[in-house]
């Protein structure tokens, strides 16, 4: 009996990450859900296991504490038969002038948005190389292509992850590993300081999650290296 494919998702306790988990569970992926919020992860894992014929486990991990990521991932990967998909979704951002960012905020932006995905990917790539297959999806931002004022550190981190994706895909594709960067615009989640309502100026996270599924279902001899998706009503 064939085993389900396995996906690891960061920032999975709410927002886009939770919707990606639901969309992949509907496609019979077993899941590893990563976030800081244990209760949110436990509730989502229980929901998915009840609704779908899958296994869902949680890993409570603060991606701002980069020194903890490698140890946690090595322990996790030792328990998994296969890893078919990594979705680097977790992210933070601040909308304010550069000189109003504290050192702690700057370090958190770089740690969570750039260093953590690099460390997670490094650990998973070794596993995927041994399988000669795998897919890594990095959730970026359209601000890496058309930056806004008052978001310079956030934009820099998203430029970084885009460059990381573009370089790494050339490094690992000979091992059967694919990478895709999905750059999104404004989305109806609680990522922003004030809630964003679903309308023509905000993407539906369910639709973005379905795009992740679509990307992963392309034939293995094809790579969708980058997609930019923003709402029709977005005015920047």
mmCIF file of C-alpha atoms in Angstrom:
data_model
loop_
_atom_site.group_PDB
_atom_site.id
_atom_site.type_symbol
_atom_site.label_atom_id
_atom_site.label_comp_id
_atom_site.label_asym_id
_atom_site.label_seq_id
_atom_site.Cartn_x
_atom_site.Cartn_y
_atom_site.Cartn_z
ATOM 1 C CA UNK A 1 0.000 0.000 0.000
ATOM 2 C CA UNK A 2 1.506 3.315 -1.085
ATOM 3 C CA UNK A 3 2.079 5.884 1.616
ATOM 4 C CA UNK A 4 0.754 9.401 1.402
ATOM 5 C CA UNK A 5 3.107 12.167 0.310
ATOM 6 C CA UNK A 6 4.359 14.298 3.192
ATOM 7 C CA UNK A 7 4.416 18.091 3.383
ATOM 8 C CA UNK A 8 6.052 20.357 5.969
ATOM 9 C CA UNK A 9 4.423 23.787 6.354
ATOM 10 C CA UNK A 10 5.687 26.714 8.431
ATOM 11 C CA UNK A 11 3.419 29.399 9.834
ATOM 12 C CA UNK A 12 0.727 26.729 9.792
ATOM 13 C CA UNK A 13 -1.370 27.659 12.818
ATOM 14 C CA UNK A 14 -3.444 30.348 11.086
ATOM 15 C CA UNK A 15 -3.922 32.457 7.974
ATOM 16 C CA UNK A 16 -2.446 31.278 4.692
ATOM 17 C CA UNK A 17 -0.457 28.488 6.352
ATOM 18 C CA UNK A 18 -3.600 26.896 7.780
ATOM 19 C CA UNK A 19 -5.356 27.157 4.409
ATOM 20 C CA UNK A 20 -2.389 25.528 2.670
ATOM 21 C CA UNK A 21 -2.598 22.707 5.209
ATOM 22 C CA UNK A 22 -6.313 22.229 4.510
ATOM 23 C CA UNK A 23 -5.780 22.257 0.750
ATOM 24 C CA UNK A 24 -2.970 19.702 0.923
ATOM 25 C CA UNK A 25 -4.893 17.490 3.346
ATOM 26 C CA UNK A 26 -7.700 17.372 0.782
ATOM 27 C CA UNK A 27 -5.100 15.980 -1.646
ATOM 28 C CA UNK A 28 -4.122 13.248 0.848
ATOM 29 C CA UNK A 29 -0.858 14.755 2.046
ATOM 30 C CA UNK A 30 0.351 13.784 5.482
ATOM 31 C CA UNK A 31 1.401 16.971 7.229
ATOM 32 C CA UNK A 32 3.936 18.405 9.625
ATOM 33 C CA UNK A 33 2.591 21.714 10.915
ATOM 34 C CA UNK A 34 5.145 24.188 12.282
ATOM 35 C CA UNK A 35 4.454 27.386 14.230
ATOM 36 C CA UNK A 36 4.952 28.974 17.647
ATOM 37 C CA UNK A 37 1.311 28.653 18.699
ATOM 38 C CA UNK A 38 0.783 25.188 20.152
ATOM 39 C CA UNK A 39 -2.972 25.491 20.683
ATOM 40 C CA UNK A 40 -3.604 26.652 17.133
ATOM 41 C CA UNK A 41 -1.490 23.812 15.758
ATOM 42 C CA UNK A 42 -3.217 21.214 17.921
ATOM 43 C CA UNK A 43 -6.669 22.424 16.890
ATOM 44 C CA UNK A 44 -5.774 22.411 13.201
ATOM 45 C CA UNK A 45 -4.147 18.973 13.345
ATOM 46 C CA UNK A 46 -7.232 17.551 15.066
ATOM 47 C CA UNK A 47 -9.521 19.161 12.472
ATOM 48 C CA UNK A 48 -7.550 17.759 9.554
ATOM 49 C CA UNK A 49 -7.204 14.241 10.942
ATOM 50 C CA UNK A 50 -10.951 14.154 11.577
ATOM 51 C CA UNK A 51 -11.860 15.482 8.131
ATOM 52 C CA UNK A 52 -9.364 13.614 5.960
ATOM 53 C CA UNK A 53 -7.621 10.225 5.861
ATOM 54 C CA UNK A 54 -4.221 11.656 6.731
ATOM 55 C CA UNK A 55 -1.751 11.976 9.566
ATOM 56 C CA UNK A 56 -0.956 15.453 10.886
ATOM 57 C CA UNK A 57 1.709 16.110 13.481
ATOM 58 C CA UNK A 58 2.841 19.382 14.980
ATOM 59 C CA UNK A 59 6.213 20.919 15.722
ATOM 60 C CA UNK A 60 6.153 23.930 18.033
ATOM 61 C CA UNK A 61 9.100 26.042 16.940
ATOM 62 C CA UNK A 62 9.967 29.735 17.138
ATOM 63 C CA UNK A 63 11.625 30.548 13.816
ATOM 64 C CA UNK A 64 13.119 33.688 15.339
ATOM 65 C CA UNK A 65 15.371 31.373 17.360
ATOM 66 C CA UNK A 66 17.421 30.185 14.402
ATOM 67 C CA UNK A 67 19.859 28.187 16.511
ATOM 68 C CA UNK A 68 17.004 25.813 17.444
ATOM 69 C CA UNK A 69 15.829 25.068 13.924
ATOM 70 C CA UNK A 70 18.550 22.698 12.750
ATOM 71 C CA UNK A 71 18.359 20.471 15.834
ATOM 72 C CA UNK A 72 14.562 20.330 15.679
ATOM 73 C CA UNK A 73 14.542 19.534 11.967
ATOM 74 C CA UNK A 74 17.162 16.809 12.224
ATOM 75 C CA UNK A 75 15.077 15.116 14.923
ATOM 76 C CA UNK A 76 11.921 15.470 12.845
ATOM 77 C CA UNK A 77 13.416 14.240 9.584
ATOM 78 C CA UNK A 78 14.791 11.141 11.285
ATOM 79 C CA UNK A 79 11.179 10.090 11.943
ATOM 80 C CA UNK A 80 9.881 10.665 8.404
ATOM 81 C CA UNK A 81 10.092 8.087 5.634
ATOM 82 C CA UNK A 82 9.813 10.728 2.939
ATOM 83 C CA UNK A 83 9.472 14.495 2.562
ATOM 84 C CA UNK A 84 7.817 15.490 -0.680
ATOM 85 C CA UNK A 85 7.066 19.154 -0.070
ATOM 86 C CA UNK A 86 8.337 22.006 2.091
ATOM 87 C CA UNK A 87 6.297 25.212 2.180
ATOM 88 C CA UNK A 88 8.227 28.118 3.695
ATOM 89 C CA UNK A 89 5.226 30.283 4.528
ATOM 90 C CA UNK A 90 5.957 31.886 7.907
ATOM 91 C CA UNK A 91 6.718 35.587 7.814
ATOM 92 C CA UNK A 92 6.457 38.897 9.649
ATOM 93 C CA UNK A 93 6.480 42.533 8.581
ATOM 94 C CA UNK A 94 6.315 46.056 9.967
ATOM 95 C CA UNK A 95 4.926 49.089 8.167
ATOM 96 C CA UNK A 96 6.919 52.071 9.415
ATOM 97 C CA UNK A 97 10.009 54.119 8.531
ATOM 98 C CA UNK A 98 13.378 52.410 8.801
ATOM 99 C CA UNK A 99 14.528 54.606 11.694
ATOM 100 C CA UNK A 100 11.541 53.471 13.763
ATOM 101 C CA UNK A 101 12.536 49.790 13.562
ATOM 102 C CA UNK A 102 14.274 48.471 16.663
ATOM 103 C CA UNK A 103 17.307 46.190 16.449
ATOM 104 C CA UNK A 104 15.098 43.344 17.669
ATOM 105 C CA UNK A 105 12.553 43.965 14.910
ATOM 106 C CA UNK A 106 15.236 44.083 12.232
ATOM 107 C CA UNK A 107 16.776 40.834 13.447
ATOM 108 C CA UNK A 108 13.366 39.150 13.651
ATOM 109 C CA UNK A 109 12.571 40.162 10.069
ATOM 110 C CA UNK A 110 15.798 38.673 8.775
ATOM 111 C CA UNK A 111 15.593 35.586 10.988
ATOM 112 C CA UNK A 112 12.000 34.634 10.225
ATOM 113 C CA UNK A 113 11.703 35.782 6.614
ATOM 114 C CA UNK A 114 15.135 34.747 5.327
ATOM 115 C CA UNK A 115 17.443 32.790 7.635
ATOM 116 C CA UNK A 116 14.801 30.351 8.885
ATOM 117 C CA UNK A 117 13.710 29.328 5.365
ATOM 118 C CA UNK A 118 17.356 28.879 4.405
ATOM 119 C CA UNK A 119 18.032 26.617 7.396
ATOM 120 C CA UNK A 120 14.807 24.649 6.945
ATOM 121 C CA UNK A 121 15.532 24.192 3.260
ATOM 122 C CA UNK A 122 19.121 23.115 3.917
ATOM 123 C CA UNK A 123 17.945 20.334 6.217
ATOM 124 C CA UNK A 124 15.147 19.190 3.914
ATOM 125 C CA UNK A 125 17.276 19.280 0.751
ATOM 126 C CA UNK A 126 19.550 16.571 2.147
ATOM 127 C CA UNK A 127 16.522 14.313 2.603
ATOM 128 C CA UNK A 128 15.154 15.155 -0.830
ATOM 129 C CA UNK A 129 18.505 14.427 -2.485
ATOM 130 C CA UNK A 130 18.400 10.911 -1.056
ATOM 131 C CA UNK A 131 14.926 10.523 -2.600
ATOM 132 C CA UNK A 132 15.932 12.126 -5.936
ATOM 133 C CA UNK A 133 12.699 14.087 -5.686
ATOM 134 C CA UNK A 134 11.001 16.888 -3.788
ATOM 135 C CA UNK A 135 9.427 20.304 -4.110
ATOM 136 C CA UNK A 136 10.075 23.470 -2.103
ATOM 137 C CA UNK A 137 7.599 26.354 -2.273
ATOM 138 C CA UNK A 138 8.672 29.713 -0.868
ATOM 139 C CA UNK A 139 5.940 32.247 -0.183
ATOM 140 C CA UNK A 140 7.351 35.614 -1.149
ATOM 141 C CA UNK A 141 5.846 39.032 -1.753
ATOM 142 C CA UNK A 142 5.108 41.169 -4.781
ATOM 143 C CA UNK A 143 6.856 43.955 -2.850
ATOM 144 C CA UNK A 144 10.121 42.296 -3.875
ATOM 145 C CA UNK A 145 9.265 43.434 -7.401
ATOM 146 C CA UNK A 146 7.623 46.797 -6.701
ATOM 147 C CA UNK A 147 8.652 48.021 -3.256
ATOM 148 C CA UNK A 148 6.665 50.366 -1.051
ATOM 149 C CA UNK A 149 8.052 53.077 1.200
ATOM 150 C CA UNK A 150 8.108 52.366 4.945
ATOM 151 C CA UNK A 151 8.736 48.651 4.413
ATOM 152 C CA UNK A 152 12.431 48.630 3.506
ATOM 153 C CA UNK A 153 13.559 45.858 5.906
ATOM 154 C CA UNK A 154 10.620 43.625 4.967
ATOM 155 C CA UNK A 155 11.209 44.220 1.262
ATOM 156 C CA UNK A 156 14.913 43.439 1.684
ATOM 157 C CA UNK A 157 14.089 40.107 3.312
ATOM 158 C CA UNK A 158 11.753 39.229 0.434
ATOM 159 C CA UNK A 159 14.359 40.212 -2.157
ATOM 160 C CA UNK A 160 16.647 37.852 -0.287
ATOM 161 C CA UNK A 161 14.329 34.860 -0.403
ATOM 162 C CA UNK A 162 13.686 35.455 -4.104
ATOM 163 C CA UNK A 163 17.411 35.410 -4.845
ATOM 164 C CA UNK A 164 17.816 32.320 -2.677
ATOM 165 C CA UNK A 165 15.094 30.524 -4.631
ATOM 166 C CA UNK A 166 16.441 31.527 -8.042
ATOM 167 C CA UNK A 167 19.953 30.343 -7.216
ATOM 168 C CA UNK A 168 19.060 27.140 -5.379
ATOM 169 C CA UNK A 169 16.781 25.797 -8.104
ATOM 170 C CA UNK A 170 19.788 25.719 -10.433
ATOM 171 C CA UNK A 171 21.788 23.877 -7.788
ATOM 172 C CA UNK A 172 19.330 21.107 -6.945
ATOM 173 C CA UNK A 173 17.257 20.470 -10.061
ATOM 174 C CA UNK A 174 19.713 17.798 -11.205
ATOM 175 C CA UNK A 175 18.692 15.903 -8.047
ATOM 176 C CA UNK A 176 15.027 15.975 -9.071
ATOM 177 C CA UNK A 177 14.231 18.795 -6.628
ATOM 178 C CA UNK A 178 12.024 21.662 -7.777
ATOM 179 C CA UNK A 179 11.602 25.130 -6.271
ATOM 180 C CA UNK A 180 8.795 27.610 -6.785
ATOM 181 C CA UNK A 181 8.489 31.152 -5.460
ATOM 182 C CA UNK A 182 4.921 32.454 -5.090
ATOM 183 C CA UNK A 183 4.907 36.224 -4.675
ATOM 184 C CA UNK A 184 1.598 37.415 -3.270
ATOM 185 C CA UNK A 185 -0.001 40.813 -2.887
ATOM 186 C CA UNK A 186 -2.368 41.992 -0.167
ATOM 187 C CA UNK A 187 -4.217 39.054 1.379
ATOM 188 C CA UNK A 188 -7.258 38.799 3.642
ATOM 189 C CA UNK A 189 -5.432 37.454 6.703
ATOM 190 C CA UNK A 190 -4.348 38.797 10.090
ATOM 191 C CA UNK A 191 -0.771 39.322 8.865
ATOM 192 C CA UNK A 192 -1.319 43.071 8.887
ATOM 193 C CA UNK A 193 -1.660 45.233 12.003
ATOM 194 C CA UNK A 194 -5.332 45.765 11.150
ATOM 195 C CA UNK A 195 -7.559 42.968 9.781
ATOM 196 C CA UNK A 196 -7.891 42.957 6.000
ATOM 197 C CA UNK A 197 -11.314 42.116 4.574
ATOM 198 C CA UNK A 198 -11.795 39.933 1.529
ATOM 199 C CA UNK A 199 -12.549 42.164 -1.470
ATOM 200 C CA UNK A 200 -11.081 43.188 -4.834
ATOM 201 C CA UNK A 201 -8.090 44.684 -3.011
ATOM 202 C CA UNK A 202 -7.226 41.520 -1.063
ATOM 203 C CA UNK A 203 -6.552 37.939 -2.113
ATOM 204 C CA UNK A 204 -8.514 35.026 -0.685
ATOM 205 C CA UNK A 205 -5.997 32.812 1.173
ATOM 206 C CA UNK A 206 -8.006 29.744 0.134
ATOM 207 C CA UNK A 207 -7.316 30.573 -3.512
ATOM 208 C CA UNK A 208 -3.619 31.120 -2.834
ATOM 209 C CA UNK A 209 -3.517 27.779 -1.020
ATOM 210 C CA UNK A 210 -5.088 26.105 -4.036
ATOM 211 C CA UNK A 211 -2.379 27.649 -6.195
ATOM 212 C CA UNK A 212 0.216 25.889 -4.034
ATOM 213 C CA UNK A 213 -1.561 22.601 -4.731
ATOM 214 C CA UNK A 214 -1.685 23.318 -8.465
ATOM 215 C CA UNK A 215 2.032 24.106 -8.581
ATOM 216 C CA UNK A 216 2.845 20.856 -6.803
ATOM 217 C CA UNK A 217 0.728 18.813 -9.203
ATOM 218 C CA UNK A 218 2.639 19.832 -12.320
ATOM 219 C CA UNK A 219 4.586 17.000 -13.991
ATOM 220 C CA UNK A 220 7.926 16.293 -12.349
ATOM 221 C CA UNK A 221 9.822 17.221 -15.503
ATOM 222 C CA UNK A 222 8.473 20.786 -15.279
ATOM 223 C CA UNK A 223 9.388 23.669 -12.956
ATOM 224 C CA UNK A 224 7.184 26.679 -12.308
ATOM 225 C CA UNK A 225 9.953 28.805 -10.905
ATOM 226 C CA UNK A 226 7.986 31.932 -10.009
ATOM 227 C CA UNK A 227 4.413 33.212 -9.878
ATOM 228 C CA UNK A 228 3.292 36.710 -8.909
ATOM 229 C CA UNK A 229 -0.301 37.014 -7.779
ATOM 230 C CA UNK A 230 -1.995 40.187 -6.606
ATOM 231 C CA UNK A 231 -5.621 41.303 -6.347
ATOM 232 C CA UNK A 232 -7.118 43.255 -9.221
ATOM 233 C CA UNK A 233 -7.995 46.127 -6.899
ATOM 234 C CA UNK A 234 -4.505 46.540 -5.455
ATOM 235 C CA UNK A 235 -3.355 50.058 -6.340
ATOM 236 C CA UNK A 236 0.425 49.613 -6.082
#
